mmCIF file of C-alpha atoms in Angstrom:
data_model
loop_
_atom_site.group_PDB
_atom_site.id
_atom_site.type_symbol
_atom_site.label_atom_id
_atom_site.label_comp_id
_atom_site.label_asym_id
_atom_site.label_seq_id
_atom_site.Cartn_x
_atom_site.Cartn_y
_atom_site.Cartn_z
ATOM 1 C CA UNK E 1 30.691 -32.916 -8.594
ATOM 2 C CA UNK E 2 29.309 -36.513 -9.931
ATOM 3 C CA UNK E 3 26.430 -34.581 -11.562
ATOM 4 C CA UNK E 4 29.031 -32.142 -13.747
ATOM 5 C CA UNK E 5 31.075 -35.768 -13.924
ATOM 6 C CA UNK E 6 27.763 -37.164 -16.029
ATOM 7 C CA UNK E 7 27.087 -34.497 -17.864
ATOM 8 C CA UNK E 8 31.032 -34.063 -19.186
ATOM 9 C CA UNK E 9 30.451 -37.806 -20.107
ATOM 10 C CA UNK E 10 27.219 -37.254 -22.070
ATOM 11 C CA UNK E 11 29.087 -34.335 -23.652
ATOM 12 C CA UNK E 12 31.837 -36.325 -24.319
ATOM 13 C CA UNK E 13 30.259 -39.430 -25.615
ATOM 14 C CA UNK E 14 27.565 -37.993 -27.328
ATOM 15 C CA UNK E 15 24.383 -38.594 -24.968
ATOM 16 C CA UNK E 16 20.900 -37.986 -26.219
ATOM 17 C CA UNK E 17 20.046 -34.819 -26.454
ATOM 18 C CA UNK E 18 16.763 -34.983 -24.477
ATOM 19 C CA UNK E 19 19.216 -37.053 -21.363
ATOM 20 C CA UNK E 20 21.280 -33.772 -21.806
ATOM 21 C CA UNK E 21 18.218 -31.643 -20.920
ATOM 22 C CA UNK E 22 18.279 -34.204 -18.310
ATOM 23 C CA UNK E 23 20.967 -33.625 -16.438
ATOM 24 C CA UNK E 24 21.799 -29.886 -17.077
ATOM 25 C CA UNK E 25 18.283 -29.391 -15.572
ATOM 26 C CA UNK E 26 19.313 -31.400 -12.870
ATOM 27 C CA UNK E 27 22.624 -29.972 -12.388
ATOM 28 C CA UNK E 28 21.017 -26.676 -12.284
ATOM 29 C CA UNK E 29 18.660 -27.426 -9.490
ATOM 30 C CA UNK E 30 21.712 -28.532 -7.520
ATOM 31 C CA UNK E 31 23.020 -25.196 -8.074
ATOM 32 C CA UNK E 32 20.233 -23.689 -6.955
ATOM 33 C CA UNK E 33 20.302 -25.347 -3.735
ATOM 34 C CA UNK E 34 23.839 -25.137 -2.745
ATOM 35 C CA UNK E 35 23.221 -21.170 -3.565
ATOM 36 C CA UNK E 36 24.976 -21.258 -6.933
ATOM 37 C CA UNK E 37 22.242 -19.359 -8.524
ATOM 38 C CA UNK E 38 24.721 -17.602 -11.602
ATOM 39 C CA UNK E 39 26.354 -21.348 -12.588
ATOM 40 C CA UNK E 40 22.613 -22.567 -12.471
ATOM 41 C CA UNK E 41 21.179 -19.465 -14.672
ATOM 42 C CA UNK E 42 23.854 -20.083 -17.525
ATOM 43 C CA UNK E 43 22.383 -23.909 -17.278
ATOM 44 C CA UNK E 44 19.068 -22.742 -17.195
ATOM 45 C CA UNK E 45 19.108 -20.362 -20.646
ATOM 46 C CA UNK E 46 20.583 -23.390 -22.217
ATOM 47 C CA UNK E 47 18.089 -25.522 -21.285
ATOM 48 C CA UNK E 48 14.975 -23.768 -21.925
ATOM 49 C CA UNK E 49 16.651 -22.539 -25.717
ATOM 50 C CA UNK E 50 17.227 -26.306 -26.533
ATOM 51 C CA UNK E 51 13.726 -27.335 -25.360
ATOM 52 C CA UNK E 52 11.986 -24.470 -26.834
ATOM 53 C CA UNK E 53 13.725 -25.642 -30.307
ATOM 54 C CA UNK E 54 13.391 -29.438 -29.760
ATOM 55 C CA UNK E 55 9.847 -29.665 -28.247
ATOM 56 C CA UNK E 56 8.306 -26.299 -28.678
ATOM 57 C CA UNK E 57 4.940 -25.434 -26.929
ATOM 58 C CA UNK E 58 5.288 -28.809 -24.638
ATOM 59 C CA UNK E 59 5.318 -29.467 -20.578
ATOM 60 C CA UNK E 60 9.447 -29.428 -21.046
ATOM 61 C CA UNK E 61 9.714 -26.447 -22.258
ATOM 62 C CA UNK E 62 7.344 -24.794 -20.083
ATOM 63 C CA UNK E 63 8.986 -26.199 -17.098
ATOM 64 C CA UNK E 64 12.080 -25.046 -18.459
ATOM 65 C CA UNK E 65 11.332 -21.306 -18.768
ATOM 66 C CA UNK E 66 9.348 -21.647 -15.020
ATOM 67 C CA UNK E 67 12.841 -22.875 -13.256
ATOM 68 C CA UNK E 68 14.514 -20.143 -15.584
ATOM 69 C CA UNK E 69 12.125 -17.679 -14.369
ATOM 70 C CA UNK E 70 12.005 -19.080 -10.630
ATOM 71 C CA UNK E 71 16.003 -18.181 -10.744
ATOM 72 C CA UNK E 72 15.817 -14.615 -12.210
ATOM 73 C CA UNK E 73 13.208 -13.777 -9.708
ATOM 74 C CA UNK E 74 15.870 -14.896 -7.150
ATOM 75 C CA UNK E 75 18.497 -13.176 -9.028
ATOM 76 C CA UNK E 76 16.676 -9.694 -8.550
ATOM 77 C CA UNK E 77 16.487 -9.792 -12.358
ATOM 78 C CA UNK E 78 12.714 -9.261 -12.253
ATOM 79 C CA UNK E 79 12.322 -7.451 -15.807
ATOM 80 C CA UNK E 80 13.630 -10.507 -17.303
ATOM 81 C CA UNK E 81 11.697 -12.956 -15.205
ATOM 82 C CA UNK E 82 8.693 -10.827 -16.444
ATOM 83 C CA UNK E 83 9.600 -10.971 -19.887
ATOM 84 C CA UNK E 84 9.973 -15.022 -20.119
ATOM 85 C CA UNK E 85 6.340 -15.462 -18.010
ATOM 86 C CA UNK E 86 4.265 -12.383 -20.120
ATOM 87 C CA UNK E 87 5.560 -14.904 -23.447
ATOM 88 C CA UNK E 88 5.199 -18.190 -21.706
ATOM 89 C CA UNK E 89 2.068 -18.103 -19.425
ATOM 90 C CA UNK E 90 0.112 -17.880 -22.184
ATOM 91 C CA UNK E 91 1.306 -20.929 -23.447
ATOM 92 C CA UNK E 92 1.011 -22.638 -20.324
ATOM 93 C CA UNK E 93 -2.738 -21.556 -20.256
ATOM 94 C CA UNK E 94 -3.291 -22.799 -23.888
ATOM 95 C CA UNK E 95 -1.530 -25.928 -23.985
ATOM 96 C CA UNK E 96 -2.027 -26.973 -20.476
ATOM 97 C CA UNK E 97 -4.633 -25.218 -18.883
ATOM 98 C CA UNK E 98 -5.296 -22.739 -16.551
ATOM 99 C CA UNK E 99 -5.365 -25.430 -14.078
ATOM 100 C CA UNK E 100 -2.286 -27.342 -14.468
ATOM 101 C CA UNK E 101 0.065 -26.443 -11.239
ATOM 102 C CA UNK E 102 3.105 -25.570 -13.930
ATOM 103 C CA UNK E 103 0.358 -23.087 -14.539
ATOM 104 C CA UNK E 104 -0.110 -22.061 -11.493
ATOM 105 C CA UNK E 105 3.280 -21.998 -10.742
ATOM 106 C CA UNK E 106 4.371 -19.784 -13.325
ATOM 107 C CA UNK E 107 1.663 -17.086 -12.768
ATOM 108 C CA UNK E 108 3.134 -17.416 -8.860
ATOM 109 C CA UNK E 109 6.281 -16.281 -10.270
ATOM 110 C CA UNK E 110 5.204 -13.447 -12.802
ATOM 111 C CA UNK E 111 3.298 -12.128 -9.834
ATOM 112 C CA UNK E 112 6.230 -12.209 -6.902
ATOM 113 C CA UNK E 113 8.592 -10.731 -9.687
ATOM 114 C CA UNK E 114 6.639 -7.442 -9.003
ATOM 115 C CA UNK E 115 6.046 -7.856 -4.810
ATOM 116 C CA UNK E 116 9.857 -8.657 -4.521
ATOM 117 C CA UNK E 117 10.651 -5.386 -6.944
ATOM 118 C CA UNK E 118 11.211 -2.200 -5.089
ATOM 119 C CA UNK E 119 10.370 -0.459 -7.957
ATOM 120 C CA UNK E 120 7.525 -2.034 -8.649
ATOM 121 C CA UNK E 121 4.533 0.435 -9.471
ATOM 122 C CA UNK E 122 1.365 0.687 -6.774
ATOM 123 C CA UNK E 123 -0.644 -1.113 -10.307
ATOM 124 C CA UNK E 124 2.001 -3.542 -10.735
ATOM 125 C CA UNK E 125 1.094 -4.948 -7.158
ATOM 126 C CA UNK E 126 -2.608 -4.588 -7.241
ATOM 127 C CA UNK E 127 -1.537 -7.334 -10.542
ATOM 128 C CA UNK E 128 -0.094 -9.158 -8.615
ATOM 129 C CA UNK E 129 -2.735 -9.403 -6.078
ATOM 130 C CA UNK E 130 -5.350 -10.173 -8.027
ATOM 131 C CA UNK E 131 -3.345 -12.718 -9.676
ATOM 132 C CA UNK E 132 -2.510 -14.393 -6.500
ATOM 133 C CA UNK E 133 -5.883 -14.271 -5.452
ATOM 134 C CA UNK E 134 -7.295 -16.251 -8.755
ATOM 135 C CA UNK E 135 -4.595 -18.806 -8.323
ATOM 136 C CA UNK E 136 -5.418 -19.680 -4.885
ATOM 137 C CA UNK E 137 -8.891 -19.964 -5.760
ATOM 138 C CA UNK E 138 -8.273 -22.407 -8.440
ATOM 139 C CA UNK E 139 -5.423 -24.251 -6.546
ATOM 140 C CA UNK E 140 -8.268 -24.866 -3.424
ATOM 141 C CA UNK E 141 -10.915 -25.835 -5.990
ATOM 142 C CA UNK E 142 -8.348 -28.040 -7.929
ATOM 143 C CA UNK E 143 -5.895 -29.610 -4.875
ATOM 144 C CA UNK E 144 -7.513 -28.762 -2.038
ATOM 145 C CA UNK E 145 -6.600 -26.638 0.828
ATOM 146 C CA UNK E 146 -4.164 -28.615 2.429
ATOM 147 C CA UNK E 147 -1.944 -29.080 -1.030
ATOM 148 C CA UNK E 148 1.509 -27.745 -1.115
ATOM 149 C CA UNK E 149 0.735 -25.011 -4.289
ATOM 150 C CA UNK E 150 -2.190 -24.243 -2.263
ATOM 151 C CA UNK E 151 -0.775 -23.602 0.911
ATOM 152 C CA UNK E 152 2.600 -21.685 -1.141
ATOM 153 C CA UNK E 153 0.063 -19.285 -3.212
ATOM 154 C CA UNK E 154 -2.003 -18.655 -0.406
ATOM 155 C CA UNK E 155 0.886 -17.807 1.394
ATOM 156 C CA UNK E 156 2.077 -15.613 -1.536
ATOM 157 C CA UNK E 157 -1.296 -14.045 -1.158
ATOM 158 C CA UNK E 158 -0.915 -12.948 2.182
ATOM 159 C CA UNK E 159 2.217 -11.287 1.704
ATOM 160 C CA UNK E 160 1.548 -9.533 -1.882
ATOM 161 C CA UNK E 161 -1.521 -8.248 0.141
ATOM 162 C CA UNK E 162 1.292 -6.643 2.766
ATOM 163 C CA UNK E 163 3.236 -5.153 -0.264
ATOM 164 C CA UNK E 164 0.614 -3.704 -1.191
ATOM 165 C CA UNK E 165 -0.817 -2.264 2.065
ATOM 166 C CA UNK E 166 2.584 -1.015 2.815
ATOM 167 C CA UNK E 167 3.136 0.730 -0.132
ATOM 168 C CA UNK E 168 -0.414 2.411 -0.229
ATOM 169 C CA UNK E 169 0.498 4.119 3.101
ATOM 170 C CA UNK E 170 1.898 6.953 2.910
ATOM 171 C CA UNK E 171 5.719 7.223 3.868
ATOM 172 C CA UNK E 172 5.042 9.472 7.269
ATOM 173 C CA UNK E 173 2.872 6.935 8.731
ATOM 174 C CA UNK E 174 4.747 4.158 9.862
#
């Protein structure tokens, strides 16, 4: 409640736009947390559309469509997660490198929009394998093994690699 208290009174008095950003993004992560994933979403669109327009191709904006995406993915609304990482990863590899853990981070998400999607083809998850698999190998060369995007995509590894095995076996088998 004191976070939607600021942001009323930047609305009403006429904050900076970039404090704005500020505290929606903030308010949204709240959201998120307290399991108020829809509220956060609608704070999320609007954030990422103002950044893309006021900073374009920039860290913001990136980070923007990654906690956008991050919520979709948790929203089961895994076509659209996919959509915003195919157009911004690219970006994120360009401007930031492949590298950079907001990288990282959103090639973590493209690829668990397809293990956590039960329709997900047997291709889409041998994608997102071998995208897991290249982004723990650069987050152990980069960070280290004992860093937190490390530990989380080698994690994510392990259980893509499940997905997968499960859905390779035939249905009778289990």
């Amino acid at each position: 409640s004191v976070m939607e208290a600021e942001l009323s009174t930047l609305r009403r008095l006429g904050g900076s736009e970039k404090n704005m950003l500020a505290v929606q993004s903030n308010l949204a992560m709240t959201y998120c947390k307290l399991g108020r994933h829809e509220e956060a979403l609608d704070l999320q669109r609007e954030v990422y559309s103002v950044c893309s327009k006021v900073f374009g191709e920039h860290e913001h904006t990136l980070l923007a469509a990654n906690n956008y995406a991050s919520n979709l993915v948790t929203l089961k609304r895994f076509g659209e997660a996919r959509s915003l990482m195919q157009k911004t990863m690219p970006v994120a590899r360009r401007v930031l490198g492949d590298s950079h853990d907001y990288t990282l981070t959103m090639r973590k998400v493209y690829a668990e929009s397809f293990c956590l999607d039960a329709s997900a083809t047997l291709d889409d998850l041998r994608e997102a394998v071998t995208t897991f698999e290249d982004t723990a190998r650069i987050a152990r060369r980069v960070f280290g093994g004992a860093h937190p995007i490390t530990v989380r995509n080698e994690r994510s590894l392990r259980n893509a690699r499940t997905v997968l095995r499960a859905r390779e076996t035939p249905s009778g088998s289990s």
